[in-house]
Coordinates of C-alpha atoms (C1' of nucleotides) in Angstrom, one line a residue:
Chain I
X1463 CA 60.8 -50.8 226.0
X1464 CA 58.9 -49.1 228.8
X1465 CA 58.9 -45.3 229.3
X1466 CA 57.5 -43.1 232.3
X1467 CA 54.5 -41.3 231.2
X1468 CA 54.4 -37.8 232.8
X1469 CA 50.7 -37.3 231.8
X1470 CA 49.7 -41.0 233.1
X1471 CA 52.5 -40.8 235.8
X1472 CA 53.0 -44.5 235.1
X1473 CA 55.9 -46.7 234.0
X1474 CA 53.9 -47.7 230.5
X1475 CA 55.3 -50.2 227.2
X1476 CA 56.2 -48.2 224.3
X1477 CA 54.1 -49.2 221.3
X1478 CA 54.8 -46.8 218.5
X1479 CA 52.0 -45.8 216.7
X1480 CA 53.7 -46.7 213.3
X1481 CA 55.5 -50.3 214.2
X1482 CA 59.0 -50.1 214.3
X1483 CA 59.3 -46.6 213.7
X1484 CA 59.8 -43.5 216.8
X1485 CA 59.0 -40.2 216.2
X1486 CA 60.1 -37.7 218.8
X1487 CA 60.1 -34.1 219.2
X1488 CA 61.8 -32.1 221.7
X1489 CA 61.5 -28.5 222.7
X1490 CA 64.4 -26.8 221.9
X1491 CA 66.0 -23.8 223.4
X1492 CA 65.4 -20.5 222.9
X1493 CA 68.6 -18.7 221.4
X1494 CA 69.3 -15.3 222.8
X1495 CA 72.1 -16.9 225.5
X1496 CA 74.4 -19.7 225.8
X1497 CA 73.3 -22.7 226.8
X1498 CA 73.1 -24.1 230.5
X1499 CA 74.0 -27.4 232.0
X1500 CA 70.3 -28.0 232.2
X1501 CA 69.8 -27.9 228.7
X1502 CA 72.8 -30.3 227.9
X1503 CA 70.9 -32.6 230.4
X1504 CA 67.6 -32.8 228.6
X1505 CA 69.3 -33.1 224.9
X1506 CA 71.4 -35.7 226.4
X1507 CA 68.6 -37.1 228.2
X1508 CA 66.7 -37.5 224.9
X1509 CA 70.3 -38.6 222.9
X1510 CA 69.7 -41.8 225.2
X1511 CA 65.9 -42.5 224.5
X1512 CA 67.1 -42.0 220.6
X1513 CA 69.9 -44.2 220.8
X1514 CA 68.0 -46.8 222.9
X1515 CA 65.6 -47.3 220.4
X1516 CA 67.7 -46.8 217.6
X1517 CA 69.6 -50.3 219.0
X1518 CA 66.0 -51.7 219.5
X1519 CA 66.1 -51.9 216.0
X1520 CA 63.3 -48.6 215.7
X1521 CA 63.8 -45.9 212.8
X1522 CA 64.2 -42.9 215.1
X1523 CA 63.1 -39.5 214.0
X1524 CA 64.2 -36.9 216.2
X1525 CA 62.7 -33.5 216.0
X1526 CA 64.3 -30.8 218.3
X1527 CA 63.4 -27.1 217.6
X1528 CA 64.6 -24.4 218.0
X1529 CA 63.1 -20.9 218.9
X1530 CA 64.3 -18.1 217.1
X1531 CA 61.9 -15.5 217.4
X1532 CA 60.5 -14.1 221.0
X1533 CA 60.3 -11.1 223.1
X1534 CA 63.8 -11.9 225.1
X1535 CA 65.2 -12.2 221.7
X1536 CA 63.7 -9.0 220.1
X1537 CA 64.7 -7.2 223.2
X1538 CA 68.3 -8.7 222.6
X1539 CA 68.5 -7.7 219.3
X1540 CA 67.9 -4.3 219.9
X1541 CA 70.2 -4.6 222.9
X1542 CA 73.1 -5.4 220.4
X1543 CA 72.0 -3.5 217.3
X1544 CA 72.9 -7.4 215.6
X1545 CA 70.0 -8.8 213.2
X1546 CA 67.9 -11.0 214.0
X1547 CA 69.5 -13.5 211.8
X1548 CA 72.9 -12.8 213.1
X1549 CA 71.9 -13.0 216.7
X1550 CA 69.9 -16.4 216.5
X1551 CA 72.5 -17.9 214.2
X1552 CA 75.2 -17.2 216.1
X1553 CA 73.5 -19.3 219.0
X1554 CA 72.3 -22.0 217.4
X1555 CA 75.6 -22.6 215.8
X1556 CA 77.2 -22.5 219.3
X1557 CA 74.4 -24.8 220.7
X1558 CA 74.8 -27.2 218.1
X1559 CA 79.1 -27.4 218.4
X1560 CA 78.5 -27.6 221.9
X1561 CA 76.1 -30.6 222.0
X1562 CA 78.2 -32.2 219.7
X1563 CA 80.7 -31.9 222.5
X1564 CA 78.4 -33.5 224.8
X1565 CA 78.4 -36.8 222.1
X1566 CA 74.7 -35.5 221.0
X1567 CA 73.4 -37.0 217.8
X1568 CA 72.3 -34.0 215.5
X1569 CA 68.6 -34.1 215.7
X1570 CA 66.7 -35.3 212.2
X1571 CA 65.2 -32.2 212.1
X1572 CA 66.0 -28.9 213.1
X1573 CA 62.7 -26.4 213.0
X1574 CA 63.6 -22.8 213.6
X1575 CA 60.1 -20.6 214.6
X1576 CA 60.6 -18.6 211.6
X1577 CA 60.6 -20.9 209.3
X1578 CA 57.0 -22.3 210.1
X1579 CA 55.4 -19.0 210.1
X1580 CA 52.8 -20.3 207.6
X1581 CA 52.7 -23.6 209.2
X1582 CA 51.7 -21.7 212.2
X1583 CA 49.3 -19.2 210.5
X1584 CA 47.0 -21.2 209.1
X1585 CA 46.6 -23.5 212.0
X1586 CA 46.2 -19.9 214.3
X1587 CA 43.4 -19.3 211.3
X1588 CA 41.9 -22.8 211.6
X1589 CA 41.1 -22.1 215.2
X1590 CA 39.7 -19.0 214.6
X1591 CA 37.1 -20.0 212.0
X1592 CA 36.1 -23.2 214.6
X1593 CA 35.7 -20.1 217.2
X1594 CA 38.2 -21.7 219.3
X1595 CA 40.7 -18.5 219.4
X1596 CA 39.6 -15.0 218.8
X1597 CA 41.2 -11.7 218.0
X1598 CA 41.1 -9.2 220.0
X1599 CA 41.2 -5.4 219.5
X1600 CA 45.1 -5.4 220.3
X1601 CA 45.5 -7.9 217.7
X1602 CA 46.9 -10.7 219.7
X1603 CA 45.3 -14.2 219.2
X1604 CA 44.0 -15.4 222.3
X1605 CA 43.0 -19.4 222.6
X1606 CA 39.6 -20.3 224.7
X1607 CA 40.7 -22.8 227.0
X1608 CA 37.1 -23.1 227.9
X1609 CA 36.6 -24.5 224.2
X1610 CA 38.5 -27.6 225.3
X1611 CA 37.3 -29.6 227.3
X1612 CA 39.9 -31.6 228.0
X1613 CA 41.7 -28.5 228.8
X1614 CA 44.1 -29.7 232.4
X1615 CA 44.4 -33.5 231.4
X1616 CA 47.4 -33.3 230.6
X1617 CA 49.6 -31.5 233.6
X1618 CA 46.8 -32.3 235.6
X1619 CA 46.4 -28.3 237.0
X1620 CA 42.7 -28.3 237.9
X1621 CA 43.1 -24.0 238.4
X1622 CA 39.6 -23.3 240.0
X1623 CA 39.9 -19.8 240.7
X1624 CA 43.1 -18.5 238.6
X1625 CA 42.5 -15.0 238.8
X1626 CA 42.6 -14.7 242.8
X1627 CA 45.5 -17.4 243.1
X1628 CA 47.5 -16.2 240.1
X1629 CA 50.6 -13.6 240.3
X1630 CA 50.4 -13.0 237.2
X1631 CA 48.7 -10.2 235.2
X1632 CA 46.2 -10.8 232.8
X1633 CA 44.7 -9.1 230.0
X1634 CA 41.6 -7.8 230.5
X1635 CA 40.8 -8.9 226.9
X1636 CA 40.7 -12.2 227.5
X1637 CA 37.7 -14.2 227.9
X1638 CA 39.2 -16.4 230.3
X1639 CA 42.0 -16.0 233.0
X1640 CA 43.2 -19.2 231.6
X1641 CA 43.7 -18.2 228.0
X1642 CA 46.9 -18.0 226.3
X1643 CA 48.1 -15.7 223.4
X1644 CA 48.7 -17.8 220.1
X1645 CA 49.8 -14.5 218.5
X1646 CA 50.9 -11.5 219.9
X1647 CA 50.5 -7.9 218.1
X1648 CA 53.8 -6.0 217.7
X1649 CA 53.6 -2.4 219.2
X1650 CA 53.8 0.1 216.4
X1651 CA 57.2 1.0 216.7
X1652 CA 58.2 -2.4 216.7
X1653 CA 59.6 -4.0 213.0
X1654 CA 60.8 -7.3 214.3
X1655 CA 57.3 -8.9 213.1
X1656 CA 55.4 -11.0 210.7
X1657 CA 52.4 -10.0 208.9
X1658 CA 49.3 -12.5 209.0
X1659 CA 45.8 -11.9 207.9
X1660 CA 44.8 -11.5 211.6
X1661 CA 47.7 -9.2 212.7
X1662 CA 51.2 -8.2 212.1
X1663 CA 52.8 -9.6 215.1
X1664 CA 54.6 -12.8 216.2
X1665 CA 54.3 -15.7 217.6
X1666 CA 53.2 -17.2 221.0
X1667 CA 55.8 -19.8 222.1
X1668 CA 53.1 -22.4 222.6
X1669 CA 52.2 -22.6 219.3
X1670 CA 55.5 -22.9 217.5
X1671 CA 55.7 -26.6 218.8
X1672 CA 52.2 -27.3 217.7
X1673 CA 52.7 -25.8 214.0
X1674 CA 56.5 -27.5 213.6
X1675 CA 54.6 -30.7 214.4
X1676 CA 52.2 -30.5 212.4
X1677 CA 54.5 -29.2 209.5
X1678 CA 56.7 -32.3 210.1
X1679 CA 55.3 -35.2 211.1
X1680 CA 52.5 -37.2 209.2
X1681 CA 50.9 -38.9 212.5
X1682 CA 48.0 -41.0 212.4
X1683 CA 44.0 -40.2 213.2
X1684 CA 45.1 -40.9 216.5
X1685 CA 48.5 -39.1 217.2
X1686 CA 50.8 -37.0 215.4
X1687 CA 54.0 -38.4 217.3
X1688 CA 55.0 -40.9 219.4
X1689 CA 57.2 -39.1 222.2
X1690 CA 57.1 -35.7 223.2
X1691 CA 59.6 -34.7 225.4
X1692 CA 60.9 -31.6 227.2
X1693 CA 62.5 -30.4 230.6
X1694 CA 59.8 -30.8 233.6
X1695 CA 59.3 -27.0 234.3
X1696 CA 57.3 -27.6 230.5
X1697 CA 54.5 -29.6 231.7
X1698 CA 52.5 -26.4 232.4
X1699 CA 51.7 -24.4 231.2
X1700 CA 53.4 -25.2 228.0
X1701 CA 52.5 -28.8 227.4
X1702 CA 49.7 -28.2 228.4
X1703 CA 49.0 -25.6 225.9
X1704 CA 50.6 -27.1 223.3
X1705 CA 48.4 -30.3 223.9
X1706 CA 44.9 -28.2 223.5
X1707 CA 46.2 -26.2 220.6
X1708 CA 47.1 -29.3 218.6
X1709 CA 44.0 -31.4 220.0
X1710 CA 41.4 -28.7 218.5
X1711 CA 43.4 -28.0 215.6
X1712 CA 43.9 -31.3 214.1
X1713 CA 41.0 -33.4 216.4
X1714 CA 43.2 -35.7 218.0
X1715 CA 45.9 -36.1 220.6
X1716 CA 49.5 -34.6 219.8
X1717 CA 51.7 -37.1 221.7
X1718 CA 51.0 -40.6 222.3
X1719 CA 53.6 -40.4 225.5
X1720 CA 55.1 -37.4 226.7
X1721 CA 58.7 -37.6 229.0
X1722 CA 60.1 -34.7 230.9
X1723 CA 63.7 -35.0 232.2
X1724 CA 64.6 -33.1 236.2
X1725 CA 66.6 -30.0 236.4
X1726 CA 70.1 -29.1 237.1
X1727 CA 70.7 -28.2 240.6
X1728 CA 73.7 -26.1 241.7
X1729 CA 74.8 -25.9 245.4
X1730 CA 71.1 -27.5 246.2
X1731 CA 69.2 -24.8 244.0
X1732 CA 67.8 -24.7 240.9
X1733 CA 69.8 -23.5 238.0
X1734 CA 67.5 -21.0 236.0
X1735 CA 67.8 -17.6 233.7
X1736 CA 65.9 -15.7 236.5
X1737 CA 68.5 -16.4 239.4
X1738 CA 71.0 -15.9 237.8
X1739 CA 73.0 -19.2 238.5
X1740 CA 73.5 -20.8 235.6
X1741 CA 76.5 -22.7 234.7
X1742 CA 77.1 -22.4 230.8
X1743 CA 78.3 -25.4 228.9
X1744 CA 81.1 -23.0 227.4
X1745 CA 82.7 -22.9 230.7
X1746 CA 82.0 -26.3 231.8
X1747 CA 83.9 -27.6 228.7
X1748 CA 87.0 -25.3 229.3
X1749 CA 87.5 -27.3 232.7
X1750 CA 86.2 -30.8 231.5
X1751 CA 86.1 -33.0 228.7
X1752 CA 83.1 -33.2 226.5
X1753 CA 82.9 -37.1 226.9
X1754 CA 83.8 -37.1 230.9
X1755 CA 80.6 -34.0 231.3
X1756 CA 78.5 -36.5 229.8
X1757 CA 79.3 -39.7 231.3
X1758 CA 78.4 -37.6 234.6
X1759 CA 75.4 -35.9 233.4
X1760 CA 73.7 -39.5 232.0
X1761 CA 74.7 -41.1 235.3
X1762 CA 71.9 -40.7 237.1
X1763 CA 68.0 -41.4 235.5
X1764 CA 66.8 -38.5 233.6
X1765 CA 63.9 -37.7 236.1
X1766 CA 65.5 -37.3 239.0
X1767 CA 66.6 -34.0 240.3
X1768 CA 71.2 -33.3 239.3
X1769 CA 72.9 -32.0 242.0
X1770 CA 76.2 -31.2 240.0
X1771 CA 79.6 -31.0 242.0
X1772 CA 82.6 -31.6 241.4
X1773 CA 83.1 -34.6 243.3
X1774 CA 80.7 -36.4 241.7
X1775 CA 82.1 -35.6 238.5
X1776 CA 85.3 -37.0 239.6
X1777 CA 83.7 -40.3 240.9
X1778 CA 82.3 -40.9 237.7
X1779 CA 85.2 -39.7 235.9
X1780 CA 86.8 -42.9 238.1
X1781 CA 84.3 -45.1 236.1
X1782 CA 84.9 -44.0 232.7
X1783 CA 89.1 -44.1 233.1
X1784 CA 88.0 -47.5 234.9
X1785 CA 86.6 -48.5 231.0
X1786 CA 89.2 -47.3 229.6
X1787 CA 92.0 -48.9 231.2
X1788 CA 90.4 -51.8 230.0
X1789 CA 90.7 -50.5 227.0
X1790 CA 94.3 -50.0 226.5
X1791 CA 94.4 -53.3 228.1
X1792 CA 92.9 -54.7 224.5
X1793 CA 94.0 -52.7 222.3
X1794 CA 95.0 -53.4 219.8
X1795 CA 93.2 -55.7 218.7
X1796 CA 89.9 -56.3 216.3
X1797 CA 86.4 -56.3 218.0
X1798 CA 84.4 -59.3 217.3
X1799 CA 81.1 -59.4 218.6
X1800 CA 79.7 -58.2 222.0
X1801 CA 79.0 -60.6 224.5
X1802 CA 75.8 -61.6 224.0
X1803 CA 74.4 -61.8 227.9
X1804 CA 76.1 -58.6 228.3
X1805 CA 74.9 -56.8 225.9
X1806 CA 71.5 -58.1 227.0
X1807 CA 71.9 -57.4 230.4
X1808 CA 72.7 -53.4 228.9
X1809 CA 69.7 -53.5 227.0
X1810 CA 67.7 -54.9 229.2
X1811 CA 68.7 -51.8 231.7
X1812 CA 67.5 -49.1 229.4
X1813 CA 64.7 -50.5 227.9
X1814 CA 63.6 -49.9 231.5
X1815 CA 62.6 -46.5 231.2
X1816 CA 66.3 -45.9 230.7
X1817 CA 67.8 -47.1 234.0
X1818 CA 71.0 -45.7 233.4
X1819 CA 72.4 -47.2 237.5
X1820 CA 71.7 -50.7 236.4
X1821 CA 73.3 -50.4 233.0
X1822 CA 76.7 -48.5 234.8
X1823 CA 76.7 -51.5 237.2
X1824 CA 76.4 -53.8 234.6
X1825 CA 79.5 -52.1 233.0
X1826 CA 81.7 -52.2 236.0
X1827 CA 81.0 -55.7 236.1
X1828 CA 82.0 -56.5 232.8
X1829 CA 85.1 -54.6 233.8
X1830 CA 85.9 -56.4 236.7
X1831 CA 85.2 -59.5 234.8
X1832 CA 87.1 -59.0 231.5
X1833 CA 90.5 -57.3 233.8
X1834 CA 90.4 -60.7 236.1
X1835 CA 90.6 -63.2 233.3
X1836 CA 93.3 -60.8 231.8
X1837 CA 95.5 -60.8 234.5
X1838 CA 95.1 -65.0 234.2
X1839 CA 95.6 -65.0 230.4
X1840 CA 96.9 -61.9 229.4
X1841 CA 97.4 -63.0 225.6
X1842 CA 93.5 -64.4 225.5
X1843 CA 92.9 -62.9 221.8
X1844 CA 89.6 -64.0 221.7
X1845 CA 88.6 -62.0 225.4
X1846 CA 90.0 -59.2 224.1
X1847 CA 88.3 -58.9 220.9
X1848 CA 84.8 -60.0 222.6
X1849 CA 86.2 -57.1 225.2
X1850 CA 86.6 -54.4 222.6
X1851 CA 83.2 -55.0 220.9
X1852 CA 81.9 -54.4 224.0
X1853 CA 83.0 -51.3 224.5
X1854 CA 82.2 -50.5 220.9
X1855 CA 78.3 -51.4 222.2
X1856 CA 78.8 -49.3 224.8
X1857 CA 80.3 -46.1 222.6
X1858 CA 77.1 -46.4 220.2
X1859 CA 74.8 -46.8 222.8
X1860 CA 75.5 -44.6 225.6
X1861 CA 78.0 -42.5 223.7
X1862 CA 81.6 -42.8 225.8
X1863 CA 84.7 -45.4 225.5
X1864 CA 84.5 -44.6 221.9
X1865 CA 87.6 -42.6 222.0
X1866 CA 91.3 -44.4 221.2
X1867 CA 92.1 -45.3 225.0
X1868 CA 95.4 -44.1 225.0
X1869 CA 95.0 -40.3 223.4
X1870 CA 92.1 -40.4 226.6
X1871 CA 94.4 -40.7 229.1
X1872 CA 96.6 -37.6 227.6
X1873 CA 93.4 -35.1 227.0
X1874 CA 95.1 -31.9 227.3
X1875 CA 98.5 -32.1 227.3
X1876 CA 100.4 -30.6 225.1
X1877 CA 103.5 -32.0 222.8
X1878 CA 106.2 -31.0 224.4
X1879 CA 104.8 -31.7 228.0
X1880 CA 104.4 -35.0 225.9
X1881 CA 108.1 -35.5 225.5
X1882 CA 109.2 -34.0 228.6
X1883 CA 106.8 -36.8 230.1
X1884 CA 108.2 -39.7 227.9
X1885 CA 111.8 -38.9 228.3
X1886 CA 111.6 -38.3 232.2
X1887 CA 110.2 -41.9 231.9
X1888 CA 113.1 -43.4 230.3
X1889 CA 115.6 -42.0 232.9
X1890 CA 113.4 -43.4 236.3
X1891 CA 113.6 -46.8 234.2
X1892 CA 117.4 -45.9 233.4
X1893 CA 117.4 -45.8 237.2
X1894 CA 115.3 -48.3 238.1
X1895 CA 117.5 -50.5 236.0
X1896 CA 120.3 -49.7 237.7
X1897 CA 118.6 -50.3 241.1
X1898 CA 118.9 -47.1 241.7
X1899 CA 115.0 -46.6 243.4
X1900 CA 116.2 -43.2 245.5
X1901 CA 116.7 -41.7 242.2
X1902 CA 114.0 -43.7 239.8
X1903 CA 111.5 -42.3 243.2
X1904 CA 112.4 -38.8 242.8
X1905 CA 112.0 -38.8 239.0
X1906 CA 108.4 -40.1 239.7
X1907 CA 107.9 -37.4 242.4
X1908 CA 108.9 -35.1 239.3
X1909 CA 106.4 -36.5 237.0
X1910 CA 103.4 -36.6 239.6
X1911 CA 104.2 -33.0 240.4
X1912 CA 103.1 -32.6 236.2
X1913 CA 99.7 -34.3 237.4
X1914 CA 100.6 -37.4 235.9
X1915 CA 100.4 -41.0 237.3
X1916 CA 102.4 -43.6 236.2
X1917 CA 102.1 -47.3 236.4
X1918 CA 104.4 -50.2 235.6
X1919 CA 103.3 -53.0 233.4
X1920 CA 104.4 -56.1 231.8
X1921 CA 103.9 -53.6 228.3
X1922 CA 106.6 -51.0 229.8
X1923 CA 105.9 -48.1 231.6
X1924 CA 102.6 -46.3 231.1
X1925 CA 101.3 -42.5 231.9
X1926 CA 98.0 -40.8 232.6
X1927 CA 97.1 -37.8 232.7
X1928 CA 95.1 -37.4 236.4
Chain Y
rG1296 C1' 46.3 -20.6 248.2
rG1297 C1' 46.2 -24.7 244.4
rA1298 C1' 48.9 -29.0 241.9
rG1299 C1' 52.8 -32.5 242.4
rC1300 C1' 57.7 -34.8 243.4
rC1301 C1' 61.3 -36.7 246.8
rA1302 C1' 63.6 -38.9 251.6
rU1303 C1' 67.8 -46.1 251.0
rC1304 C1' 75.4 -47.1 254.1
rG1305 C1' 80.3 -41.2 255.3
rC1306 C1' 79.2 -39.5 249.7
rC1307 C1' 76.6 -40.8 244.7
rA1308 C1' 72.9 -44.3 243.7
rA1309 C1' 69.5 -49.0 241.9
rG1310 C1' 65.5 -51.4 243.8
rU1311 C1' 57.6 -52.1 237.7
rU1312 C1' 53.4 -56.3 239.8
rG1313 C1' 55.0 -56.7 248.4
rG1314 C1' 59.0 -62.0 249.7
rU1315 C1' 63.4 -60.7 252.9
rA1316 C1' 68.7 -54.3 250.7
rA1317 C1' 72.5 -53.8 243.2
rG1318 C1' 76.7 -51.0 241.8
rG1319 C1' 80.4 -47.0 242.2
rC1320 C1' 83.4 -43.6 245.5
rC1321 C1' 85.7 -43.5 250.2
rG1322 C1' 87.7 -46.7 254.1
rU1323 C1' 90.0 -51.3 255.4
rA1324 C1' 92.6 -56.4 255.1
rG1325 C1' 95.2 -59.1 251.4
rA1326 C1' 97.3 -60.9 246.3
rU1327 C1' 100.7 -58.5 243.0
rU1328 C1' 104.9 -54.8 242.9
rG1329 C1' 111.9 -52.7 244.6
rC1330 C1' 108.2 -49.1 246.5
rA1331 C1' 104.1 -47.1 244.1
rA1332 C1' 100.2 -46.9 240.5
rA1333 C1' 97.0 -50.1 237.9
rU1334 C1' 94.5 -54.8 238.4
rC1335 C1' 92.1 -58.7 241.3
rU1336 C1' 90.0 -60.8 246.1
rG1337 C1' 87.7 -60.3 251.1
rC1338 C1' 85.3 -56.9 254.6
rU1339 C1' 82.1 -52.5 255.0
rA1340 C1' 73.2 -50.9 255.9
rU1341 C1' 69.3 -57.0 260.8
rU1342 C1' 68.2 -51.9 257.6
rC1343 C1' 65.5 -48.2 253.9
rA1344 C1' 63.2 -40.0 257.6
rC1345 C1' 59.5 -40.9 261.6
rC1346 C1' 54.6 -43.1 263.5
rA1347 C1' 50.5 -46.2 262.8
rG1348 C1' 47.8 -49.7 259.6
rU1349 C1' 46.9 -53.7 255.8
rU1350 C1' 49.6 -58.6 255.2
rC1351 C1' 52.1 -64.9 256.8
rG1352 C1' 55.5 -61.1 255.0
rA1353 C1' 56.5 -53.8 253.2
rG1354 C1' 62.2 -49.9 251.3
rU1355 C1' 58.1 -51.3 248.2
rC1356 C1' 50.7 -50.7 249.6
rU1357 C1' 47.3 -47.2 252.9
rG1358 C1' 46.8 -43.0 256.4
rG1359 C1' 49.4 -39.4 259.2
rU1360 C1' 54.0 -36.6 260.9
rU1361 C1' 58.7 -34.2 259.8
rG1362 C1' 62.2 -32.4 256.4
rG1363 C1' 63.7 -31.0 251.2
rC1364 C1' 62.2 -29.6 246.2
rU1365 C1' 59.3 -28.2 241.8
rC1366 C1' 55.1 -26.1 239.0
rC1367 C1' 51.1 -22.4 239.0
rU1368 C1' 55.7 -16.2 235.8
rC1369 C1' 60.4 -16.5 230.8
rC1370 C1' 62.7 -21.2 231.9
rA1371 C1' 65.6 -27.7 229.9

RNA sequence: GGAGCCAUCGCCAAGUUGGUAAGGCCGUAGAUUGCAAAUCUGCUAUUCACCAGUUCGAGUCUGGUUGGCUCCUCCA
């Protein structure tokens, strides 16, 4: 397995720190809103490094957390007059059905923020006795970046002169321009907050990652995981922050490799809270199926930049009905084993850093393959069993064709379109029998007009829905 | 202002140690079919934004130019 290093910006082998065993963490959203199509992008990015490794024979821990406490959030709350529990809840619950949707495997471990409060205190503590963060009359807990010195190395952001080339506005406080807030005072009036011997407060983003680490993973003197991985817009300064809280807390790097997936574009721009174009998964999935979203969002490599549209959805769409026509073709039957180059060929593919293009290509030619041999020897029991173990590879390792081909084709319609279909069926064949093609044509015409295509096979006459 | 990414056929897109351009969609010719659809087969980039350099040889390395994007502010 080789992986692209963000902090080493180099294509590097993967050699967990425990052999044979992966453990990943992944920032999670923050739940005050429904998700975005970016966010189904980097959990499914990750579902495919999992799942990879998983079938490289590696015990996978994933941990993916999920923020639950935060200004947008106390803001929200007090918006809606909900609880803080009701509010976050309610999100997380939608986040998880929906990734389901999307074929994501539940994450090993789930942190929320407020249930590592402690974890996170006393490593906040721990850097204030080494006088690496300090309190200051506000009660926030400020971190000295000038304390680390290896403060930069991993985004790379060498800022020189913050203050002048910064927009943003800093607390006068702070002993550094640079400095972030561990923990951040609640006003007075404020009750959504958590009392610490340093301050009642809550908090700072940065440092939930660092404490849910810590609080779950062993690690080694070296590490505490192998994989950290995020969107790319988390390299700095929250990586990066992450990175030094952890290094001074606990002496040693946090992540042995760290992976950042590209964004979602939409029309060309990036899809973000601030603008104000985001495309919710929620309204994604009342147009498209769960399983054809995420054949489309997987098809192209985790870094580079999405440009979603429609028309590529349908192109890959083309791809997975392509897979499971095959399908239907062998089924049904009993899978056997996958064949073995092929499956090699697969693995091979996204052991490279996931490359997702050569693994699809490697599909469709299988495809072609397994369809040409079929049409010679359509009763070839032993293709067709190699042919549906295949897929079966396929399903568990890149999470589509998993479905029963023939409920695929029909996603969405209704029983008693069902039957409507199946009986005007009977009378074009009625018709066709009779040689009748002007009225066997016109029954057809009928049954496109549904958004169906029909074809004819040696099996009888089959429908799809388009 | 600082840091960085990207540019391959009409569209999407692969191309790790430089060795002579995967795959899909679309289009097109054919096999098959009552006709379709599905399936299969053939064809479809002397060329990788542009310029210069290194080299026997560069899409791949170096320098520059142009164009697009991101981070430095909550963000996947």
């Amino acid at each position: 397995m080789h992986i692209y290093d963000s902090v080493q910006k180099t294509k590097l082998p993967f050699k967990s720190i425990v052999p044979h065993k992966a453990s990943i963490y992944i920032c999670g959203p923050t739940v005050y809103d429904d998700s975005h199509l970016g966010h189904a992008r980097s959990s499914l990015s990750f579902d495919l490094l999992a799942r990879t490794l998983k079938a490289l024979n590696y015990e996978v821990i994933v941990a993916k957390n999920f923020t639950d406490i935060d200004d947008k959030i106390i803001k929200k709350v007090h918006e809606t007059g909900q609880s803080l529990k009701e509010l976050t809840s309610h999100y997380i619950n939608v986040y998880r059905q929906e990734m389901r949707a999307l074929g994501v495997k539940d994450a090993d471990i789930e942190p929320k923020a407020t249930e590592s409060l402690e974890a996170m205190e006393s490593m906040i503590q721990g850097l204030i006795d080494k006088d690496i963060a300090y309190v200051v009359n506000s009660g926030d807990v400020y971190f000295d970046t000038a304390k680390d010195e290896n403060y930069g190395s991993i985004s790379h952001q060498v800022v020189a002169d913050e203050e002048n080339q910064s927009r943003v506005e800093h607390n006068t406080e702070k002993r550094n321009p640079k400095d972030f807030a561990l923990w951040k005072a609640c006003p007075a009036n404020e009750d959504i907050c958590f009392e610490t011997s340093f301050s009642k407060g809550r908090p700072g983003w940065h440092l939930e990652c660092s404490a849910m680490i810590e609080k779950h993973f062993e690690g080694t003197n070296e590490y505490s995981i192998d994989i950290h991985g995020g969107g790319a817009d988390l390299l700095f300064p929250h990586h990066e922050n992450e990175a030094a809280q952890s290094r001074c807390a606990t002496g040693h790097e946090l992540s042995k490799y760290w992976m950042h997936n590209g964004f979602v574009n939409i029309n060309g721009e990036k899809m973000s809270k601030s603008l104000g174009n985001s495309f919710f998964i929620k309204d994604a999935l009342k147009v498209y199926d769960g399983e054809v979203l995420r054949n489309y969002l997987i098809s192209i490599h985790y870094r580079n930049d999405f440009n979603f549209n429609e028309e590529d959805l349908l192109n890959s769409k083309k791809r997975l009905d392509k897979l499971y026509r095959l399908k239907k073709r062998v089924t049904p039957t009993k899978s056997s084993k996958p064949n073995i180059p092929f499956q090699k060929a697969i693995m091979t593919a996204m052991s490279d850093d996931l490359n997702i293009s050569v693994a699809l290509a490697t599909i469709d030619e299988m495809i072609s393959n397994a369809n040409d041999k079929l049409d010679e020897n359509p009763k070839d029991k032993g293709l067709k069993k190699e042919t549906l173990a295949n897929i079966e590879f396929l399903a568990e390792l890149l999470g589509f064709g998993g479905k029963e081909p023939f409920s695929y084709f029909q996603i969405g319609i209704d029983a008693v379109t069902k039957n409507k279909i199946e009986s005007l069926i009977i009378a074009r064949n009625e018709a066709k029998k009779a040689k009748d093609y002007e009225k066997s044509d016109a029954v057809r015409d009928e049954i496109s007009a549904m958004g169906i295509s029909i074809m004819d096979t040696a099996d009888g006459t089959l429908w799809e829905k388009l």
